[in-house]
Short mmCIF file of C-alpha atoms in Angstrom, two decimals:
data_model
loop_
_atom_site.label_atom_id
_atom_site.label_comp_id
_atom_site.label_asym_id
_atom_site.label_seq_id
_atom_site.Cartn_x
_atom_site.Cartn_y
_atom_site.Cartn_z
CA MET A 1 0.00 -0.01 0.01
CA THR A 2 1.10 3.55 -0.58
CA ARG A 3 2.58 5.46 2.32
CA SER A 4 1.60 8.79 3.76
CA GLY A 5 3.95 11.73 3.80
CA GLN A 6 4.51 11.33 7.55
CA GLU A 7 5.35 7.64 7.10
CA TYR A 8 7.88 8.61 4.42
CA LEU A 9 9.48 11.22 6.65
CA ALA A 10 9.71 8.71 9.52
CA SER A 11 11.55 6.27 7.25
CA LEU A 12 14.37 8.81 6.76
CA ARG A 13 15.30 8.68 10.46
CA ASP A 14 17.40 5.53 10.06
CA GLY A 15 20.85 6.70 11.16
CA ARG A 16 21.98 7.46 7.58
CA GLU A 17 25.40 9.08 7.29
CA VAL A 18 24.99 12.37 5.48
CA TRP A 19 27.72 14.99 5.57
CA LEU A 20 27.44 18.71 4.83
CA ASP A 21 29.97 21.52 5.56
CA GLY A 22 32.20 19.25 7.58
CA GLU A 23 29.41 18.12 9.90
CA ARG A 24 27.29 14.98 10.02
CA VAL A 25 23.58 15.66 9.59
CA ALA A 26 21.63 14.09 12.42
CA ASP A 27 18.21 14.18 10.77
CA VAL A 28 17.55 15.29 7.19
CA THR A 29 13.87 15.90 8.02
CA ARG A 30 14.79 18.64 10.51
CA HIS A 31 18.06 20.08 9.19
CA PRO A 32 17.69 23.52 7.53
CA ALA A 33 19.58 22.26 4.45
CA PHE A 34 17.12 19.45 3.75
CA ARG A 35 13.84 19.74 5.69
CA ASN A 36 11.78 21.76 3.23
CA THR A 37 12.66 19.55 0.28
CA ALA A 38 11.93 16.45 2.39
CA ALA A 39 8.52 17.99 3.15
CA SER A 40 7.95 18.62 -0.57
CA ILE A 41 8.64 14.96 -1.28
CA ALA A 42 6.38 13.96 1.56
CA ARG A 43 3.56 15.91 -0.09
CA LEU A 44 4.00 13.75 -3.20
CA TYR A 45 3.22 10.71 -1.12
CA ASP A 46 0.19 12.43 0.36
CA LEU A 47 -1.17 13.13 -3.11
CA ALA A 48 -1.74 9.37 -3.51
CA HIS A 49 -4.27 9.59 -0.69
CA ASP A 50 -6.02 12.63 -2.13
CA PRO A 51 -9.30 11.56 -3.77
CA GLU A 52 -8.60 13.88 -6.67
CA TYR A 53 -5.36 12.14 -7.58
CA ALA A 54 -5.47 8.65 -6.03
CA SER A 55 -6.80 6.87 -9.12
CA VAL A 56 -4.28 8.65 -11.34
CA LEU A 57 -1.27 7.96 -9.17
CA THR A 58 -1.96 4.41 -8.08
CA ALA A 59 -3.03 1.03 -9.49
CA ASP A 60 -3.48 -2.19 -7.57
CA GLY A 61 -2.34 -0.53 -4.38
CA ALA A 62 1.05 0.73 -5.72
CA HIS A 63 2.29 3.76 -7.58
CA ARG A 64 1.72 3.46 -11.32
CA ALA A 65 5.46 3.90 -11.98
CA TYR A 66 5.99 0.42 -10.55
CA LYS A 67 3.45 -1.14 -12.89
CA VAL A 68 4.95 -3.00 -15.87
CA PRO A 69 2.92 -1.53 -18.77
CA ARG A 70 1.16 -4.10 -20.99
CA SER A 71 -0.40 -1.73 -23.48
CA TYR A 72 -0.28 1.76 -24.97
CA GLU A 73 -3.07 2.71 -22.54
CA ASP A 74 -0.85 1.67 -19.62
CA LEU A 75 1.91 3.97 -20.90
CA VAL A 76 -0.52 6.89 -21.07
CA ALA A 77 -1.84 6.17 -17.56
CA ARG A 78 1.74 6.10 -16.25
CA ARG A 79 2.53 9.38 -17.93
CA ARG A 80 -0.51 11.01 -16.33
CA ALA A 81 0.80 9.91 -12.97
CA TYR A 82 4.25 11.33 -13.81
CA LYS A 83 2.61 14.64 -14.73
CA VAL A 84 0.80 15.01 -11.40
CA TRP A 85 4.05 14.69 -9.45
CA ALA A 86 6.00 16.84 -11.92
CA GLU A 87 3.51 19.67 -11.60
CA SER A 88 3.75 19.53 -7.81
CA SER A 89 7.33 20.77 -8.02
CA PHE A 90 6.92 22.69 -11.32
CA GLY A 91 9.41 20.26 -12.81
CA PHE A 92 12.28 21.14 -10.49
CA LEU A 93 12.39 17.85 -8.61
CA GLY A 94 13.86 15.49 -11.19
CA ARG A 95 14.67 12.32 -9.27
CA THR A 96 11.38 11.86 -7.51
CA PRO A 97 10.51 8.26 -6.40
CA ASP A 98 8.74 7.51 -9.68
CA TYR A 99 11.98 7.91 -11.64
CA MET A 100 13.88 4.83 -10.36
CA ALA A 101 10.54 3.08 -9.82
CA GLY A 102 10.20 3.04 -13.61
CA GLY A 103 13.74 1.65 -13.84
CA ALA A 104 12.86 -1.17 -11.42
CA ALA A 105 9.76 -1.97 -13.48
CA GLY A 106 12.11 -2.14 -16.48
CA PHE A 107 14.23 -4.74 -14.73
CA ALA A 108 11.19 -6.80 -13.79
CA ALA A 109 9.97 -6.72 -17.41
CA ALA A 110 13.17 -8.41 -18.68
CA PRO A 111 14.77 -10.32 -15.80
CA GLY A 112 16.45 -12.79 -18.10
CA LEU A 113 19.24 -10.29 -18.76
CA PHE A 114 20.37 -10.73 -15.16
CA THR A 115 21.10 -14.40 -15.66
CA THR A 116 24.77 -14.76 -16.58
CA GLU A 117 27.28 -17.58 -16.57
CA GLY A 118 28.80 -16.71 -13.21
CA PHE A 119 25.85 -15.26 -11.36
CA ASP A 120 22.06 -15.43 -11.65
CA GLY A 121 20.49 -12.16 -10.50
CA ALA A 122 17.13 -12.64 -12.19
CA ASP A 123 15.23 -13.49 -9.00
CA ASN A 124 16.97 -10.66 -7.17
CA ALA A 125 15.89 -8.18 -9.87
CA VAL A 126 12.29 -9.28 -9.55
CA ALA A 127 12.50 -9.21 -5.78
CA TYR A 128 13.99 -5.70 -5.94
CA HIS A 129 11.02 -4.46 -7.93
CA ARG A 130 8.52 -6.22 -5.63
CA ARG A 131 10.17 -4.88 -2.46
CA LEU A 132 10.06 -1.31 -3.67
CA ALA A 133 6.50 -1.51 -4.99
CA GLU A 134 5.02 -3.22 -1.96
CA GLY A 135 6.84 -0.97 0.49
CA ASP A 136 6.21 2.18 -1.58
CA LEU A 137 9.90 2.90 -1.10
CA TYR A 138 11.90 5.77 -2.56
CA PRO A 139 14.67 4.23 -4.70
CA THR A 140 17.65 6.37 -5.68
CA PHE A 141 20.84 5.55 -7.51
CA THR A 142 24.51 6.39 -8.11
CA ILE A 143 25.59 4.92 -11.45
CA THR A 144 28.45 7.16 -12.64
CA ASN A 145 32.10 6.71 -11.86
CA PRO A 146 34.05 9.64 -10.31
CA GLN A 147 35.75 11.98 -12.77
CA ILE A 148 39.26 11.09 -11.80
CA ASP A 149 40.82 10.22 -15.13
CA ARG A 150 38.31 9.43 -17.88
CA THR A 151 41.07 8.26 -20.21
CA LYS A 152 41.58 5.20 -18.01
CA ALA A 153 39.36 2.25 -17.23
CA ALA A 154 38.15 1.79 -13.68
CA SER A 155 40.74 -0.90 -13.05
CA GLU A 156 43.54 1.33 -14.38
CA GLN A 157 43.09 4.26 -11.96
CA GLU A 158 46.03 5.32 -9.85
CA GLU A 159 44.45 3.92 -6.70
CA ASP A 160 42.44 0.70 -6.38
CA ASP A 161 39.51 2.14 -4.46
CA LEU A 162 38.51 5.19 -6.49
CA VAL A 163 35.58 3.36 -8.14
CA VAL A 164 33.28 0.99 -6.26
CA ARG A 165 34.66 -2.55 -6.46
CA VAL A 166 34.47 -5.86 -4.68
CA VAL A 167 37.30 -6.24 -2.12
CA ALA A 168 36.11 -9.50 -0.45
CA GLU A 169 33.64 -12.32 -0.76
CA LYS A 170 31.90 -13.87 2.21
CA ASP A 171 29.36 -16.62 2.67
CA GLY A 172 26.48 -14.17 2.93
CA GLY A 173 27.63 -11.60 0.40
CA VAL A 174 30.45 -9.28 -0.66
CA VAL A 175 32.33 -6.29 0.73
CA VAL A 176 32.63 -3.26 -1.52
CA ARG A 177 34.79 -0.15 -1.36
CA GLY A 178 35.09 3.00 -3.51
CA ALA A 179 32.92 5.89 -4.74
CA LYS A 180 30.13 6.76 -7.18
CA MET A 181 28.53 9.98 -8.35
CA ILE A 182 26.11 11.73 -8.81
CA GLY A 183 23.65 10.80 -6.06
CA THR A 184 20.87 13.21 -6.92
CA ALA A 185 18.21 13.11 -4.19
CA ALA A 186 20.02 10.10 -2.65
CA VAL A 187 19.92 11.66 0.84
CA PHE A 188 16.11 11.62 0.63
CA GLY A 189 15.76 7.99 -0.55
CA ASN A 190 15.14 4.69 1.22
CA GLU A 191 17.46 2.56 -0.95
CA VAL A 192 20.31 3.37 -3.29
CA ILE A 193 21.16 1.26 -6.29
CA VAL A 194 24.86 1.32 -7.09
CA GLY A 195 25.95 0.42 -10.60
CA THR A 196 27.46 1.69 -13.84
CA ILE A 197 25.52 3.07 -16.76
CA GLU A 198 28.75 3.78 -18.70
CA PRO A 199 30.57 1.19 -20.77
CA LEU A 200 33.12 -0.79 -18.77
CA ALA A 201 36.41 -2.19 -20.04
CA PRO A 202 36.72 -6.00 -20.29
CA GLN A 203 39.26 -5.96 -17.48
CA ASP A 204 36.91 -4.13 -15.10
CA VAL A 205 35.34 -7.30 -13.71
CA ASP A 206 35.97 -6.31 -10.06
CA HIS A 207 33.97 -3.11 -10.69
CA ALA A 208 31.28 -4.81 -12.75
CA LEU A 209 28.47 -5.25 -10.27
CA CYS A 210 25.17 -3.65 -9.39
CA PHE A 211 23.44 -3.81 -6.02
CA SER A 212 20.83 -1.97 -3.93
CA VAL A 213 21.04 -1.41 -0.19
CA PRO A 214 19.19 0.72 2.37
CA ILE A 215 20.54 4.28 2.72
CA GLY A 216 21.28 3.65 6.43
CA THR A 217 23.59 0.67 5.67
CA PRO A 218 26.78 0.85 7.82
CA GLY A 219 29.71 2.18 5.79
CA LEU A 220 27.65 4.21 3.31
CA LYS A 221 28.61 7.87 3.36
CA PHE A 222 26.92 10.67 1.46
CA LEU A 223 28.97 13.82 0.93
CA SER A 224 26.53 16.58 0.05
CA ARG A 225 27.20 19.51 -2.22
CA THR A 226 26.30 23.05 -1.15
CA SER A 227 22.70 23.28 -0.12
CA TYR A 228 20.75 25.96 -1.93
CA GLU A 229 17.92 25.39 0.51
CA ALA A 230 20.16 26.31 3.40
CA GLN A 231 21.17 29.53 1.60
CA ALA A 232 17.57 30.51 0.84
CA ARG A 233 16.26 33.56 2.79
CA SER A 234 12.61 32.58 2.71
CA VAL A 235 9.95 31.10 0.42
CA PHE A 236 9.14 34.68 -0.68
CA ASP A 237 12.74 35.45 -1.60
CA ASN A 238 13.68 31.99 -2.97
CA PRO A 239 10.41 30.25 -3.84
CA LEU A 240 12.06 27.31 -5.68
CA SER A 241 15.44 26.72 -4.07
CA SER A 242 13.92 26.91 -0.59
CA ARG A 243 11.57 23.98 -1.29
CA PHE A 244 12.84 21.95 -4.27
CA ASP A 245 16.59 21.51 -3.82
CA GLU A 246 16.85 17.75 -4.30
CA ASN A 247 20.54 17.89 -3.60
CA ASP A 248 23.40 15.91 -5.12
CA ALA A 249 25.83 13.79 -3.13
CA LEU A 250 28.98 11.75 -3.61
CA LEU A 251 28.49 8.19 -2.44
CA VAL A 252 31.48 6.60 -0.61
CA CYS A 253 31.42 2.91 0.28
CA ASP A 254 33.73 2.30 3.19
CA ASP A 255 33.84 -1.53 3.29
CA VAL A 256 30.09 -1.91 2.89
CA PHE A 257 28.70 -5.44 3.25
CA VAL A 258 26.19 -6.33 0.53
CA PRO A 259 24.12 -9.53 0.90
CA TRP A 260 23.96 -11.80 -2.15
CA GLU A 261 20.20 -11.28 -2.44
CA ARG A 262 20.79 -7.54 -2.88
CA ILE A 263 23.08 -8.03 -5.90
CA LEU A 264 21.63 -7.77 -9.42
CA THR A 265 24.77 -8.26 -11.51
CA TYR A 266 28.13 -9.59 -10.43
CA ARG A 267 31.55 -9.62 -12.13
CA ASN A 268 29.97 -9.33 -15.57
CA VAL A 269 30.83 -6.29 -17.67
CA ASP A 270 28.15 -6.81 -20.30
CA ALA A 271 25.28 -7.37 -17.86
CA THR A 272 26.28 -4.48 -15.62
CA PHE A 273 26.18 -2.10 -18.57
CA GLY A 274 23.33 -3.79 -20.46
CA MET A 275 20.87 -3.86 -17.54
CA TRP A 276 20.14 -0.21 -18.22
CA TRP A 277 20.08 -0.34 -21.99
CA ARG A 278 18.78 -3.80 -22.91
CA THR A 279 15.87 -3.76 -20.48
CA PRO A 280 13.18 -1.02 -20.54
CA ALA A 281 14.93 0.74 -17.62
CA TYR A 282 16.50 3.61 -19.56
CA VAL A 283 13.50 4.37 -21.75
CA ASN A 284 11.35 4.24 -18.62
CA PHE A 285 13.68 6.85 -17.15
CA VAL A 286 13.21 9.01 -20.21
CA HIS A 287 9.42 8.62 -20.08
CA GLN A 288 9.37 10.16 -16.60
CA ALA A 289 12.04 12.69 -17.44
CA ALA A 290 10.45 13.81 -20.70
CA THR A 291 7.10 14.33 -18.88
CA ARG A 292 8.88 16.36 -16.20
CA PHE A 293 10.80 18.35 -18.85
CA TRP A 294 7.63 19.21 -20.70
CA THR A 295 6.10 20.39 -17.37
CA LYS A 296 9.19 22.46 -16.56
CA LEU A 297 9.06 24.23 -19.90
CA GLU A 298 5.37 24.95 -19.38
CA PHE A 299 6.27 26.54 -16.08
CA LEU A 300 9.16 28.62 -17.44
CA THR A 301 7.06 29.77 -20.37
CA GLY A 302 4.39 30.83 -17.90
CA ILE A 303 6.97 32.92 -16.08
CA ALA A 304 7.87 34.56 -19.40
CA ILE A 305 4.24 35.41 -20.07
CA LEU A 306 3.74 36.86 -16.60
CA LEU A 307 6.99 38.90 -16.86
CA THR A 308 6.11 40.44 -20.16
CA LYS A 309 2.60 41.28 -18.99
CA ALA A 310 4.03 42.84 -15.84
CA ASN A 311 6.48 44.86 -17.95
CA ASN A 312 3.59 45.87 -20.26
CA THR A 313 5.55 44.50 -23.27
CA TYR A 314 3.41 41.44 -24.00
CA GLN A 315 1.74 43.00 -27.04
CA LEU A 316 4.94 44.17 -28.72
CA PRO A 317 5.56 42.17 -31.89
CA PRO A 318 9.14 41.07 -30.98
CA VAL A 319 7.93 39.94 -27.58
CA THR A 320 4.92 38.12 -28.98
CA GLN A 321 7.25 36.30 -31.37
CA ALA A 322 9.50 35.29 -28.51
CA ILE A 323 6.55 33.91 -26.57
CA GLY A 324 5.52 32.05 -29.70
CA ARG A 325 8.95 30.43 -29.88
CA LEU A 326 8.67 29.35 -26.23
CA MET A 327 5.19 27.96 -26.78
CA GLY A 328 6.55 26.06 -29.77
CA ARG A 329 9.25 24.55 -27.55
CA VAL A 330 6.63 23.47 -25.02
CA ALA A 331 4.71 21.77 -27.84
CA GLN A 332 7.94 20.16 -29.04
CA ALA A 333 8.61 18.76 -25.53
CA LYS A 334 5.05 17.45 -25.32
CA ALA A 335 5.30 15.91 -28.79
CA PHE A 336 8.31 13.79 -27.80
CA VAL A 337 6.39 12.32 -24.89
CA LEU A 338 3.34 11.48 -26.98
CA ALA A 339 5.45 10.17 -29.90
CA ALA A 340 7.46 7.86 -27.63
CA GLU A 341 4.21 6.40 -26.29
CA ALA A 342 2.66 6.03 -29.72
CA SER A 343 5.78 4.31 -31.10
CA TYR A 344 5.82 1.79 -28.22
CA GLU A 345 7.71 -1.46 -28.57
CA GLU A 346 7.11 -4.92 -27.18
CA VAL A 347 9.52 -6.21 -24.55
CA ASP A 348 10.80 -9.77 -24.96
CA GLY A 349 8.26 -10.55 -27.62
CA GLY A 350 5.47 -9.13 -25.51
CA ARG A 351 6.20 -11.29 -22.50
CA GLY A 352 7.62 -8.24 -20.71
CA GLY A 353 4.84 -5.92 -21.78
CA VAL A 354 5.60 -2.75 -23.72
CA MET A 355 7.89 0.27 -23.40
CA PRO A 356 8.11 3.68 -25.05
CA GLY A 357 9.83 3.72 -28.44
CA LYS A 358 13.59 3.74 -28.10
CA GLU A 359 14.38 5.96 -31.08
CA ILE A 360 12.10 8.78 -29.95
CA SER A 361 13.20 8.36 -26.31
CA PHE A 362 16.91 8.75 -27.18
CA ALA A 363 16.10 11.69 -29.43
CA GLN A 364 14.30 13.40 -26.57
CA ARG A 365 17.46 13.48 -24.49
CA ILE A 366 19.35 15.15 -27.35
CA MET A 367 16.56 17.67 -27.77
CA ALA A 368 16.18 18.49 -24.07
CA GLY A 369 19.90 19.06 -23.41
CA GLU A 370 20.07 21.53 -26.30
CA LEU A 371 16.64 23.17 -25.87
CA TYR A 372 16.75 24.00 -22.19
CA PRO A 373 19.67 26.51 -22.25
CA ALA A 374 18.11 28.21 -25.31
CA ALA A 375 14.75 28.56 -23.54
CA VAL A 376 16.38 29.98 -20.39
CA GLN A 377 18.33 32.51 -22.49
CA GLU A 378 15.15 33.59 -24.30
CA ILE A 379 13.35 34.22 -21.02
CA LYS A 380 16.30 36.08 -19.54
CA THR A 381 16.22 38.43 -22.49
CA LEU A 382 12.52 39.04 -21.95
CA ALA A 383 13.04 39.66 -18.23
CA GLY A 384 15.55 42.46 -18.75
CA GLY A 385 17.22 44.18 -15.81
CA GLY A 386 14.27 43.93 -13.48
CA VAL A 387 15.40 40.58 -12.08
CA ILE A 388 18.70 42.18 -10.99
CA GLN A 389 17.42 45.36 -9.31
CA LEU A 390 15.44 43.71 -6.52
CA PRO A 391 15.16 44.32 -2.75
CA ALA A 392 17.55 42.08 -0.81
CA SER A 393 14.65 40.41 1.02
CA ALA A 394 11.06 40.70 2.01
CA ASP A 395 12.18 42.63 5.07
CA ASP A 396 12.57 45.77 2.90
CA LEU A 397 8.90 45.64 2.05
CA LEU A 398 7.97 45.31 5.72
CA HIS A 399 10.31 48.09 6.93
CA PRO A 400 8.45 51.28 7.96
CA GLU A 401 10.90 53.59 6.14
CA LEU A 402 11.98 51.44 3.21
CA GLY A 403 8.59 49.91 2.46
CA PRO A 404 7.00 53.07 0.99
CA LEU A 405 10.05 53.58 -1.22
CA VAL A 406 9.98 50.05 -2.51
CA ARG A 407 6.26 50.25 -3.19
CA LYS A 408 6.74 53.52 -5.10
CA TYR A 409 9.66 52.63 -7.34
CA ILE A 410 9.39 48.88 -7.92
CA ARG A 411 5.99 48.52 -9.49
CA SER A 412 4.35 48.58 -12.89
CA PRO A 413 0.84 49.33 -14.21
CA GLY A 414 -1.58 46.94 -12.63
CA HIS A 415 1.18 45.22 -10.62
CA PRO A 416 1.75 46.54 -7.10
CA ALA A 417 5.32 46.30 -5.77
CA GLU A 418 4.75 43.21 -3.67
CA ASP A 419 3.33 41.26 -6.62
CA ARG A 420 6.02 42.43 -8.98
CA ILE A 421 8.84 41.60 -6.58
CA LYS A 422 7.34 38.18 -5.88
CA LEU A 423 7.27 37.47 -9.63
CA LEU A 424 10.78 38.75 -10.28
CA LYS A 425 12.22 36.77 -7.38
CA LEU A 426 10.55 33.65 -8.75
CA ALA A 427 12.00 34.39 -12.18
CA TRP A 428 15.51 34.91 -10.77
CA ASP A 429 15.39 31.74 -8.75
CA ALA A 430 14.40 29.80 -11.89
CA LEU A 431 16.74 31.54 -14.34
CA GLY A 432 19.74 33.26 -12.72
CA SER A 433 20.45 31.99 -9.24
CA GLU A 434 23.04 29.38 -8.33
CA PHE A 435 20.10 26.97 -8.02
CA ALA A 436 19.08 27.87 -11.61
CA SER A 437 22.64 27.45 -12.90
CA ARG A 438 22.72 23.96 -11.42
CA HIS A 439 19.45 23.14 -13.22
CA GLU A 440 20.80 24.31 -16.56
CA GLN A 441 23.86 22.09 -16.20
CA TYR A 442 21.63 19.33 -14.87
CA GLU A 443 19.38 19.35 -17.92
CA ARG A 444 22.43 19.16 -20.20
CA PHE A 445 23.64 15.98 -18.53
CA TYR A 446 20.36 14.66 -17.11
CA HIS A 447 20.87 11.16 -18.50
CA GLY A 448 24.63 11.09 -18.62
CA ALA A 449 27.23 12.47 -20.96
CA PRO A 450 26.12 13.09 -24.54
CA HIS A 451 28.74 10.67 -25.89
CA VAL A 452 26.84 7.85 -24.15
CA TYR A 453 23.33 8.52 -25.35
CA LEU A 454 24.38 9.82 -28.76
CA MET A 455 26.03 6.46 -29.40
CA GLN A 456 22.83 4.74 -28.30
CA GLN A 457 20.89 6.86 -30.77
CA ALA A 458 23.20 5.77 -33.56
CA TRP A 459 22.97 2.11 -32.55
CA GLU A 460 19.21 2.02 -31.88
CA GLY A 461 18.00 4.56 -34.50
CA ASP A 462 16.64 3.54 -37.88
CA THR A 463 19.83 4.23 -39.78
CA ASP A 464 18.77 1.71 -42.42
CA SER A 465 15.86 3.88 -43.54
CA CYS A 466 18.03 6.99 -43.64
CA GLU A 467 20.70 5.21 -45.67
CA ALA A 468 18.15 3.57 -47.96
CA LEU A 469 16.60 6.89 -48.87
CA ALA A 470 19.91 8.41 -49.75
CA ARG A 471 20.90 5.33 -51.75
CA ALA A 472 17.59 5.50 -53.63
CA CYS A 473 18.57 8.92 -54.93
CA LEU A 474 22.04 7.74 -55.90
CA SER A 475 20.70 4.70 -57.74
CA GLY A 476 18.30 6.82 -59.74
CA TYR A 477 20.95 8.01 -62.16
CA ALA A 478 24.34 7.01 -63.55
CA LEU A 479 27.20 8.84 -65.06
CA ASP A 480 26.33 9.48 -68.73
CA GLU A 481 26.11 12.33 -71.14
CA ARG A 482 22.73 13.57 -69.81
CA THR A 483 23.82 13.72 -66.13
CA ARG A 484 26.92 15.63 -67.13
CA GLN A 485 24.82 18.38 -68.79
CA ARG A 486 23.24 21.23 -66.85
#
């Protein structure tokens, strides 16, 4: 059954080892760097108990993201659930529980890939999916190797323990040591899956494993980046970063014991890489991400419309054209979601249900990484200097001497100073703050480095049709007297 928000928050008090600014965080649900975002995630869980959203978000007592889709209609139903959660954070919480839930459903749809010569993780993969779905858990992941020296394989790094690897085998499991990045939202999760979405070298067998353990497992350390939530002055001054900073953390495994039943792949380079790409896991990721991206562009375009109306420039032809471009980008983002669903593919001959079309899904990642910075730049241009010349905080508005000055000079026709400042602070938090800069970089690399998913596009895309069309033109004429004449 689905959990309540309070039950989710209680699950985070498990002794997890989270570090920030040189200090260990005792409780992420109460710490000023994490508590508001934790509360925002808790509200997602509460939505499943809201009569307005319960039937959209859940099916058979679990979140729809955990359901293995069997038809086009199932894909549409899952997307509608994604949209509800995406709209709750205006698209700024990217790694919400439904993200990796879709990945787990992808594993369960094609468990045969986890059966290898040296280790059979098929039952573990199915059990992983069942455990998450039945417990309504928040699964997170760290599946990227640290950027130490990308010219060398994991096994060729200067030190043995830079990348997570097996250092010992025991009767009940293995001991692992090393690090992974980027643990987006990991400090808010219940379990973390540790693996590698990048290609591994043949000699990297000690690093070729994937497992999932509770966040509070002894030896797991999470080293948090700067908290934008902690730096926020208030919801009025920082409406997004104060509530939707999902955080990113470096995962360090300090001789962590992993039971055999928690391991999905083991000492197999092909399976450890292929579990993401040869099951529906990755395209399920994109399905959620593309829905969230579409929502985020809707939100940013809404900011642009409100800004230009507040500046009384909305009716100017150049501004109207800019809004038209943004609306076109929103439609483009929406089109990729609908097209991926409509071009669905069967999994394992239909035995594993269906998944969004690979070709459109991979193309969406290319589009999103290139489109987001362009959209942000467009809106910044429309905003002008107003987002820079703002009161330092809401205290200026409330001050008996400063308040009248602020209300006189920071306003526009039909928009009192308080409303205008509120809008401009929202725009700056979304477009120009450190929080916003992180999101721009985040969207560029949301599903890994371009060289990874661009190669997948080339491998999975319909290159035969492209080549055939070009060859058809070439075969339509030969070198003779007529083709030599103009």
